[in-house]
Short mmCIF file of C-alpha atoms and ligand atoms in Angstrom, two decimals:
data_model
loop_
_atom_site.label_atom_id
_atom_site.label_comp_id
_atom_site.label_asym_id
_atom_site.label_seq_id
_atom_site.Cartn_x
_atom_site.Cartn_y
_atom_site.Cartn_z
CA MET A 26 -3.84 -18.93 44.90
CA LEU A 27 -5.24 -15.94 43.08
CA LYS A 28 -8.09 -17.91 41.56
CA GLY A 29 -10.80 -15.62 40.23
CA LYS A 30 -8.94 -12.45 41.22
CA LYS A 31 -9.05 -9.71 38.61
CA ILE A 32 -5.80 -7.82 38.25
CA VAL A 33 -5.07 -4.74 36.18
CA LEU A 34 -1.32 -4.75 35.61
CA GLY A 35 0.14 -1.36 34.70
CA ILE A 36 3.56 -1.43 33.03
CA THR A 37 5.65 1.73 32.66
CA GLY A 38 8.80 2.62 30.75
CA SER A 39 11.58 1.00 32.72
CA ILE A 40 14.18 -1.60 31.85
CA ALA A 41 12.55 -3.81 34.50
CA ALA A 42 9.53 -4.08 32.17
CA TYR A 43 11.03 -7.34 30.86
CA LYS A 44 10.17 -8.90 34.25
CA ALA A 45 6.50 -8.13 33.56
CA VAL A 46 6.47 -11.12 31.20
CA LEU A 47 7.30 -13.46 34.09
CA LEU A 48 4.91 -11.58 36.33
CA VAL A 49 1.96 -12.02 33.93
CA ARG A 50 2.82 -15.70 33.54
CA SER A 51 2.93 -16.21 37.34
CA LEU A 52 -0.36 -14.34 37.86
CA ILE A 53 -2.09 -16.46 35.22
CA LYS A 54 -0.58 -19.63 36.72
CA GLU A 55 -1.99 -18.60 40.12
CA GLY A 56 -5.45 -18.40 38.53
CA ALA A 57 -5.79 -14.61 38.20
CA GLU A 58 -7.45 -12.84 35.29
CA VAL A 59 -5.06 -10.18 34.02
CA LYS A 60 -5.61 -7.07 31.89
CA VAL A 61 -2.45 -5.21 30.97
CA ILE A 62 -2.18 -1.46 30.50
CA MET A 63 1.07 0.01 29.22
CA THR A 64 2.25 3.59 29.13
CA PRO A 65 3.39 4.62 25.63
CA ALA A 66 7.02 4.55 26.89
CA ALA A 67 6.67 0.94 28.07
CA LYS A 68 6.26 -0.16 24.44
CA ASP A 69 9.92 0.75 23.86
CA PHE A 70 10.94 -1.87 26.41
CA ILE A 71 8.57 -4.76 25.79
CA SER A 72 6.21 -5.91 23.08
CA PRO A 73 2.45 -5.62 23.67
CA LEU A 74 2.04 -8.77 21.58
CA THR A 75 3.95 -10.87 24.14
CA LEU A 76 1.82 -9.50 26.95
CA SER A 77 -1.52 -9.87 25.16
CA THR A 78 -0.61 -13.47 24.27
CA LEU A 79 0.34 -14.32 27.87
CA SER A 80 -2.56 -12.47 29.50
CA LYS A 81 -5.07 -13.66 26.89
CA ASN A 82 -6.47 -10.14 26.81
CA PRO A 83 -5.78 -7.18 24.51
CA VAL A 84 -3.16 -4.81 25.89
CA LEU A 85 -4.50 -1.31 26.47
CA ILE A 86 -2.32 1.71 25.76
CA ASP A 87 -4.36 4.61 24.40
CA ILE A 88 -7.31 6.42 25.94
CA PHE A 89 -8.67 7.04 22.45
CA LYS A 90 -8.10 4.59 19.66
CA GLU A 91 -9.61 5.66 16.36
CA ASP A 92 -13.27 6.18 17.26
CA THR A 93 -13.40 4.09 20.47
CA TRP A 94 -12.79 5.20 24.00
CA ALA A 95 -11.09 2.92 26.54
CA ASN A 96 -13.29 3.16 29.61
CA HIS A 97 -10.79 3.82 32.40
CA VAL A 98 -13.48 4.11 35.09
CA MET A 99 -14.82 0.63 34.41
CA LEU A 100 -11.34 -0.93 34.43
CA GLY A 101 -10.60 0.35 37.95
CA ARG A 102 -14.00 -0.93 39.08
CA TRP A 103 -13.58 -4.31 37.37
CA ALA A 104 -10.28 -5.03 39.12
CA ASP A 105 -9.75 -6.50 42.59
CA MET A 106 -6.29 -4.97 42.47
CA MET A 107 -4.37 -2.52 40.32
CA LEU A 108 -0.70 -3.46 40.31
CA VAL A 109 1.85 -1.16 38.70
CA ALA A 110 5.09 -3.05 38.04
CA PRO A 111 7.52 -1.71 37.16
CA LEU A 112 6.66 1.78 38.34
CA SER A 113 9.09 4.28 36.82
CA CYS A 114 10.20 7.43 38.58
CA ASN A 115 8.27 9.51 36.04
CA THR A 116 4.94 7.70 36.49
CA LEU A 117 5.43 7.69 40.25
CA ALA A 118 5.79 11.49 40.21
CA LYS A 119 2.75 11.88 37.95
CA MET A 120 0.63 9.67 40.21
CA ALA A 121 1.65 11.67 43.27
CA ALA A 122 0.76 14.91 41.45
CA GLY A 123 -2.56 13.56 40.18
CA LEU A 124 -1.68 13.94 36.48
CA CYS A 125 -3.52 11.81 33.96
CA ASP A 126 -2.02 12.21 30.51
CA ASN A 127 -2.23 8.53 29.55
CA LEU A 128 -4.56 5.57 30.06
CA LEU A 129 -2.59 4.01 32.92
CA LEU A 130 -2.74 7.24 34.93
CA SER A 131 -6.45 7.71 34.20
CA VAL A 132 -7.19 4.20 35.44
CA TYR A 133 -5.07 4.83 38.54
CA LEU A 134 -6.86 8.08 39.36
CA SER A 135 -10.31 6.57 38.96
CA ALA A 136 -9.58 3.15 40.50
CA THR A 137 -11.81 2.15 43.40
CA CYS A 138 -9.83 -1.07 43.98
CA PRO A 139 -6.67 -1.31 46.13
CA VAL A 140 -3.42 -0.30 44.41
CA MET A 141 0.00 -1.96 44.75
CA LEU A 142 3.15 -0.35 43.39
CA ALA A 143 6.51 -1.96 42.59
CA PRO A 144 8.96 0.87 41.82
CA ALA A 145 12.07 0.45 39.70
CA MET A 146 14.76 3.04 39.07
CA ASP A 147 18.40 3.92 39.51
CA GLU A 148 19.68 4.46 43.02
CA ASP A 149 20.25 8.20 42.73
CA MET A 150 16.72 8.74 41.43
CA TRP A 151 15.36 6.44 44.15
CA LYS A 152 17.12 8.45 46.85
CA HIS A 153 16.24 11.88 45.49
CA PRO A 154 14.14 13.85 48.01
CA SER A 155 11.36 14.41 45.47
CA THR A 156 11.06 10.64 44.86
CA ARG A 157 11.02 10.02 48.63
CA GLN A 158 8.32 12.65 49.00
CA ASN A 159 6.25 11.28 46.10
CA LEU A 160 6.44 7.75 47.46
CA GLN A 161 5.36 8.94 50.89
CA THR A 162 2.43 10.78 49.30
CA LEU A 163 1.29 7.64 47.48
CA ALA A 164 1.68 5.51 50.62
CA SER A 165 -0.38 8.06 52.54
CA TYR A 166 -3.20 7.55 50.00
CA GLY A 167 -3.32 3.89 51.03
CA ASN A 168 -1.34 2.44 48.10
CA SER A 169 0.86 -0.52 49.11
CA ILE A 170 4.48 -0.35 48.08
CA VAL A 171 6.52 -3.46 47.26
CA PRO A 172 10.03 -2.55 48.49
CA VAL A 173 12.84 -2.24 45.92
CA THR A 174 15.90 -4.46 46.29
CA ASN A 175 19.66 -3.99 46.14
CA GLY A 176 21.61 -5.21 43.16
CA GLU A 177 22.90 -4.39 39.70
CA LEU A 178 21.00 -1.53 38.11
CA ALA A 179 20.45 -0.61 34.47
CA SER A 180 23.23 1.98 34.76
CA GLY A 181 25.69 -0.79 35.56
CA LEU A 182 26.06 0.54 39.09
CA PHE A 183 25.16 -1.53 42.13
CA GLY A 184 22.70 -0.17 44.66
CA GLU A 185 19.10 0.25 45.76
CA GLY A 186 16.29 0.66 43.24
CA ARG A 187 15.86 -2.72 41.53
CA MET A 188 12.26 -3.79 41.18
CA ALA A 189 11.33 -6.72 43.43
CA GLU A 190 11.41 -10.08 41.66
CA PRO A 191 8.08 -11.24 40.16
CA GLU A 192 7.76 -14.03 42.75
CA THR A 193 8.12 -11.47 45.58
CA ILE A 194 5.43 -9.30 43.99
CA VAL A 195 3.13 -12.32 43.68
CA GLU A 196 3.79 -13.11 47.35
CA HIS A 197 2.70 -9.57 48.29
CA LEU A 198 -0.50 -10.08 46.32
CA LEU A 199 -1.16 -13.45 47.95
CA GLN A 200 -0.64 -11.86 51.38
CA HIS A 201 -3.00 -9.02 50.50
CA PHE A 202 -5.78 -11.37 49.42
CA LYS A 203 -5.14 -13.68 52.38
CA ASN A 204 -5.70 -10.78 54.79
CA GLY A 205 -8.75 -9.79 52.78
CA GLY A 206 -9.94 -13.36 52.76
CA ARG A 207 -9.79 -13.41 56.52
CA LEU A 208 -12.69 -10.98 56.46
CA ASN A 209 -14.75 -12.76 53.81
CA GLY A 210 -18.30 -13.06 55.05
CA LYS A 211 -17.48 -11.40 58.42
CA LYS A 212 -20.20 -9.11 59.67
CA VAL A 213 -18.90 -5.67 60.53
CA LEU A 214 -20.73 -2.79 62.21
CA VAL A 215 -19.36 0.75 61.91
CA THR A 216 -20.80 3.96 63.32
CA ALA A 217 -19.93 7.31 61.75
CA GLY A 218 -20.77 10.99 61.76
CA PRO A 219 -22.25 13.24 64.43
CA THR A 220 -25.56 12.91 66.21
CA TYR A 221 -28.06 15.75 66.41
CA GLU A 222 -29.98 16.07 69.67
CA HIS A 223 -33.14 18.03 69.02
CA ILE A 224 -34.13 21.01 71.14
CA ASP A 225 -37.16 21.99 69.07
CA PRO A 226 -38.19 21.50 65.40
CA VAL A 227 -35.47 23.87 64.18
CA ARG A 228 -32.60 23.58 66.65
CA PHE A 229 -30.29 20.84 67.78
CA ILE A 230 -27.06 20.14 69.67
CA GLY A 231 -24.50 18.66 67.28
CA ASN A 232 -20.80 18.60 66.48
CA HIS A 233 -18.41 19.06 63.56
CA SER A 234 -17.91 15.36 62.69
CA SER A 235 -17.86 14.83 58.90
CA GLY A 236 -18.32 11.05 59.04
CA LYS A 237 -15.30 10.64 56.71
CA MET A 238 -13.22 8.48 59.08
CA GLY A 239 -16.02 6.02 59.84
CA VAL A 240 -17.05 5.79 56.17
CA ALA A 241 -13.40 5.16 55.16
CA ILE A 242 -13.25 2.30 57.69
CA ALA A 243 -16.55 0.87 56.45
CA ARG A 244 -15.29 1.03 52.84
CA GLU A 245 -11.99 -0.64 53.73
CA PHE A 246 -13.84 -3.55 55.37
CA LEU A 247 -16.11 -3.75 52.33
CA ASN A 248 -13.12 -3.84 49.96
CA ARG A 249 -11.76 -6.78 51.91
CA GLY A 250 -14.88 -8.88 51.55
CA ALA A 251 -16.75 -8.10 54.78
CA ASP A 252 -20.50 -7.58 55.01
CA VAL A 253 -20.69 -4.05 56.41
CA THR A 254 -23.50 -2.22 58.19
CA LEU A 255 -22.89 1.50 58.61
CA VAL A 256 -24.94 3.34 61.21
CA LEU A 257 -24.59 6.90 60.01
CA GLY A 258 -25.52 10.09 61.82
CA PRO A 259 -26.50 13.30 59.97
CA ALA A 260 -23.08 13.97 58.41
CA PRO A 261 -23.06 16.96 56.07
CA GLY A 262 -21.74 16.52 52.51
CA ALA A 263 -21.75 13.62 50.10
CA LEU A 264 -20.15 10.37 51.26
CA PRO A 265 -19.40 7.25 49.17
CA LEU A 266 -21.94 4.81 50.57
CA ASP A 267 -22.46 2.38 47.66
CA GLY A 268 -22.18 -1.26 48.68
CA LEU A 269 -22.72 -0.57 52.39
CA ASN A 270 -25.89 -1.44 54.34
CA VAL A 271 -26.64 2.02 55.64
CA MET A 272 -28.89 2.76 58.61
CA ARG A 273 -29.43 6.52 58.82
CA VAL A 274 -30.03 7.93 62.29
CA GLN A 275 -30.24 11.40 63.81
CA THR A 276 -29.90 11.09 67.57
CA ALA A 277 -27.68 9.18 70.01
CA GLY A 278 -30.77 7.26 71.11
CA GLU A 279 -31.50 6.17 67.52
CA MET A 280 -27.84 5.22 67.01
CA TYR A 281 -27.97 3.16 70.21
CA ASP A 282 -31.09 1.31 69.01
CA ALA A 283 -29.66 0.65 65.52
CA CYS A 284 -26.37 -0.70 66.96
CA HIS A 285 -28.13 -2.99 69.43
CA GLN A 286 -30.38 -4.25 66.65
CA VAL A 287 -27.41 -5.65 64.68
CA PHE A 288 -24.72 -6.23 67.33
CA GLY A 289 -25.84 -9.79 68.15
CA GLU A 290 -24.93 -10.87 64.60
CA THR A 291 -21.76 -8.77 64.42
CA ASP A 292 -18.19 -10.12 64.41
CA ILE A 293 -16.39 -6.78 64.52
CA ALA A 294 -17.80 -3.41 65.64
CA ILE A 295 -16.04 -0.05 65.31
CA MET A 296 -17.59 2.95 66.95
CA ALA A 297 -16.21 5.90 64.99
CA ALA A 298 -19.18 8.23 65.47
CA ALA A 299 -18.88 11.42 67.49
CA VAL A 300 -21.93 10.78 69.65
CA ALA A 301 -23.34 13.73 71.60
CA ASP A 302 -22.83 13.13 75.31
CA TYR A 303 -25.96 15.04 76.35
CA SER A 304 -29.38 15.61 74.87
CA PRO A 305 -32.22 17.91 75.94
CA VAL A 306 -34.43 16.45 78.68
CA SER A 307 -37.45 17.30 76.55
CA VAL A 308 -37.91 18.28 72.91
CA ALA A 309 -40.32 21.18 72.29
CA SER A 310 -42.91 20.37 69.66
CA GLU A 311 -43.12 24.03 68.54
CA LYS A 312 -40.27 26.41 67.79
CA ILE A 313 -39.14 28.01 71.06
CA LYS A 314 -39.63 31.78 70.82
CA LYS A 315 -37.01 34.21 72.04
CA LYS A 316 -38.11 35.87 75.27
CA GLU A 317 -35.68 36.07 78.18
CA GLU A 318 -32.19 37.63 78.06
CA SER A 319 -30.67 34.28 78.91
CA TRP A 320 -31.93 30.77 78.42
CA SER A 321 -30.76 27.41 79.63
CA VAL A 322 -31.67 24.01 78.33
CA ALA A 323 -31.79 21.09 80.75
CA LEU A 324 -29.71 18.21 79.43
CA LYS A 325 -29.47 14.53 80.29
CA LYS A 326 -26.71 12.05 79.48
CA THR A 327 -27.13 10.07 76.26
CA PRO A 328 -26.63 6.31 76.43
CA ASP A 329 -22.96 5.34 75.96
CA ILE A 330 -23.23 3.03 72.96
CA LEU A 331 -19.67 1.71 73.06
CA LYS A 332 -19.90 0.97 76.78
CA SER A 333 -23.25 -0.76 76.42
CA LEU A 334 -21.90 -2.98 73.61
CA GLY A 335 -18.81 -3.67 75.76
CA GLN A 336 -21.12 -5.02 78.47
CA LYS A 337 -22.88 -7.28 75.96
CA LYS A 338 -19.77 -8.40 74.05
CA LYS A 339 -19.10 -12.12 73.66
CA GLU A 340 -15.69 -13.85 73.48
CA ASN A 341 -15.63 -14.04 69.70
CA GLN A 342 -16.63 -10.42 69.07
CA VAL A 343 -14.13 -7.60 68.61
CA LEU A 344 -15.14 -4.13 69.72
CA ALA A 345 -13.17 -0.99 68.82
CA GLY A 346 -13.82 2.59 69.84
CA PHE A 347 -12.26 5.97 69.24
CA ALA A 348 -10.99 8.44 71.77
CA LEU A 349 -10.96 12.05 70.69
CA GLU A 350 -8.82 13.98 73.14
CA THR A 351 -7.28 17.40 73.59
CA ASN A 352 -5.08 16.63 76.62
CA ASN A 353 -3.74 13.64 78.66
CA GLU A 354 -4.37 11.71 75.47
CA ARG A 355 -2.69 8.38 76.33
CA GLU A 356 -4.12 8.22 79.86
CA ASN A 357 -7.64 9.01 78.66
CA ALA A 358 -7.45 6.50 75.79
CA LEU A 359 -6.30 3.72 78.13
CA ALA A 360 -9.05 4.62 80.60
CA LYS A 361 -11.66 4.36 77.82
CA LEU A 362 -10.30 0.95 76.83
CA GLN A 363 -10.96 -0.30 80.38
CA GLN A 364 -14.14 1.59 81.24
CA LYS A 365 -15.92 0.65 78.02
CA ASN A 366 -14.61 -2.94 77.92
CA ALA A 367 -13.35 -2.35 74.36
CA ASP A 368 -10.68 -4.51 72.70
CA ILE A 369 -9.15 -1.63 70.78
CA ILE A 370 -9.12 2.15 71.16
CA VAL A 371 -8.03 4.41 68.33
CA LEU A 372 -6.78 7.68 69.73
CA ASN A 373 -6.78 10.91 67.78
CA SER A 374 -5.74 14.13 69.34
CA LEU A 375 -7.13 17.50 68.34
CA ARG A 376 -3.68 18.86 69.20
CA ASP A 377 -2.27 17.19 66.08
CA LYS A 378 -2.43 19.62 63.17
CA ASP A 379 -4.49 18.29 60.22
CA ALA A 380 -5.94 15.45 62.31
CA GLY A 381 -9.51 14.79 63.37
CA PHE A 382 -12.81 16.50 62.71
CA GLY A 383 -13.71 17.50 59.17
CA LYS A 384 -10.16 17.01 57.83
CA ASP A 385 -9.20 14.58 55.06
CA THR A 386 -6.20 13.39 57.08
CA ASN A 387 -5.79 11.84 60.50
CA LYS A 388 -3.03 10.75 62.86
CA VAL A 389 -3.79 7.95 65.26
CA THR A 390 -2.31 5.79 67.99
CA ILE A 391 -3.93 2.41 68.55
CA PHE A 392 -4.09 0.73 71.98
CA ASP A 393 -5.40 -2.77 72.61
CA ARG A 394 -6.49 -5.03 75.42
CA LYS A 395 -3.39 -7.20 74.97
CA GLY A 396 -1.34 -4.21 76.17
CA ARG A 397 0.08 -3.18 72.80
CA GLU A 398 0.25 0.33 71.43
CA LYS A 399 1.22 1.57 67.95
CA ASN A 400 1.77 5.08 66.61
CA PHE A 401 0.97 5.96 63.02
CA ASP A 402 2.04 8.95 60.91
CA LEU A 403 -0.32 11.62 59.58
CA LYS A 404 -2.10 10.04 56.59
CA SER A 405 -5.22 10.37 54.49
CA LYS A 406 -8.28 8.93 56.22
CA THR A 407 -8.36 6.18 53.58
CA ALA A 408 -4.82 5.14 54.54
CA VAL A 409 -5.63 5.37 58.26
CA ALA A 410 -8.66 3.13 57.67
CA LYS A 411 -6.36 0.56 56.05
CA ASP A 412 -4.03 0.66 59.09
CA ILE A 413 -6.98 0.24 61.46
CA VAL A 414 -8.36 -2.74 59.51
CA ASP A 415 -4.89 -4.35 59.32
CA TYR A 416 -4.47 -3.81 63.06
CA ILE A 417 -7.82 -5.45 63.80
CA ILE A 418 -6.97 -8.46 61.59
CA GLU A 419 -3.62 -8.84 63.37
CA TYR A 420 -5.33 -8.48 66.75
CA ILE A 421 -7.77 -11.25 65.91
CA HIS A 422 -5.02 -13.60 64.71
CA ALA A 423 -2.36 -12.71 67.31
N1 CTP B 519 -19.37 6.87 72.37
C1 CTP B 519 -20.56 6.18 72.34
N2 CTP B 519 -21.67 6.70 72.93
C2 CTP B 519 -21.62 7.90 73.53
C3 CTP B 519 -20.42 8.62 73.57
C4 CTP B 519 -19.30 8.07 72.97
O1 CTP B 519 -20.60 5.07 71.79
N3 CTP B 519 -22.73 8.39 74.08
C5 CTP B 519 -18.19 6.23 71.76
C6 CTP B 519 -17.61 6.99 70.59
O2 CTP B 519 -18.19 6.56 69.36
C7 CTP B 519 -16.13 6.60 70.68
C8 CTP B 519 -15.91 6.41 72.17
O3 CTP B 519 -17.20 6.21 72.75
O4 CTP B 519 -15.89 5.36 70.05
C9 CTP B 519 -15.25 7.56 72.87
O5 CTP B 519 -15.89 8.76 72.56
P1 CTP B 519 -15.36 10.14 73.15
O6 CTP B 519 -16.26 11.24 72.70
O7 CTP B 519 -13.89 10.28 72.89
O8 CTP B 519 -15.48 9.91 74.72
P2 CTP B 519 -16.67 9.93 75.72
O9 CTP B 519 -16.95 8.54 76.16
O10 CTP B 519 -17.82 10.68 75.17
O11 CTP B 519 -16.02 10.68 76.95
P3 CTP B 519 -15.50 12.21 77.04
O12 CTP B 519 -16.39 13.01 76.12
O13 CTP B 519 -15.68 12.54 78.47
O14 CTP B 519 -14.07 12.20 76.61
#
């Protein structure tokens, strides 16, 4: 059932638009609330009147209509899912390029909800390298793709490129919400960002962590209905924190205390923070003046938060950590899984170009306590977060 789910259905100019009628009817039958947006080209294939009658909502086409403005930002925030079906080759390319010359594209670009795409086109267009590339780009942004099928195409030829049948698309939606539903009410703890270990009032030992990976994971859990606490170190730059219970900390010691404060009530914990391994033995209360030619600071080990939670972990709790490595990656990740009594370790290597610290993309391999291991491609951190959350759900239900 899709009872109470709010769906924005985007329809583009493709012969498969006629199937959107059945799709809207099925969504309504499943209990969803549907708002339809059409591209101007879609009107040539199907009547807005049919769709507004079936969806019981006005069909939106123009950004500006006379003196009113269709608020694209609010539509993407209202929805639990934006589904584009059929997705034409043209709109697919525009989405991948970030263009927004119509209402559907503006809603897509500003949507904070998950996005599902059901492409439809002729086989030669489907197989063109630019379409392949565009589709990969959209998948890397975390959009789910409903695979096309084989069959008779609008050209009269037979081949790949037919939009999935409406019932298949509805099944994908049901699966999506079922996975999300599995997290409803679950309490999730995520750590993110660096820690700063103070030397004196003006200096600290820190690292280049941006906090983006941990925040993306926290947001993905939030999108799927979990109750998320984010323990966030002093990450530079603005991060999207709305909807999260945020505990701001500075040092490894403070992060340790915050995590232990909430861990007892936590179902799933993911330690994505880049915690400093050492902190100064003592913190000077005044700024240390420059005197000697050389200077050393005595350091002591910080508490290992992941390891300490691993020691406390109960049967029904899932604990995941990261391993940031530059060499012997697999060996080190597997050792961390054992030594820290984690259930899952997400490995990222600094040897992978465009992965890790400060970047918007990441490339991970996930290892788990049940002996499985899975490699993922280089993706945006949002898409990686989706993979990690899916992996954790599968791990729990395996
Ligand atoms: N971690 C932690 N507390 C620390 C250090 C690390 O909770 N004091 C967590 C990190 O959040 C991450 C995992 O442990 O989930 C692995 O961190 P990483 O820096 O890769 O490894 P370390 O345990 O610090 O070991 P090393 O630096 O020797 O690789």
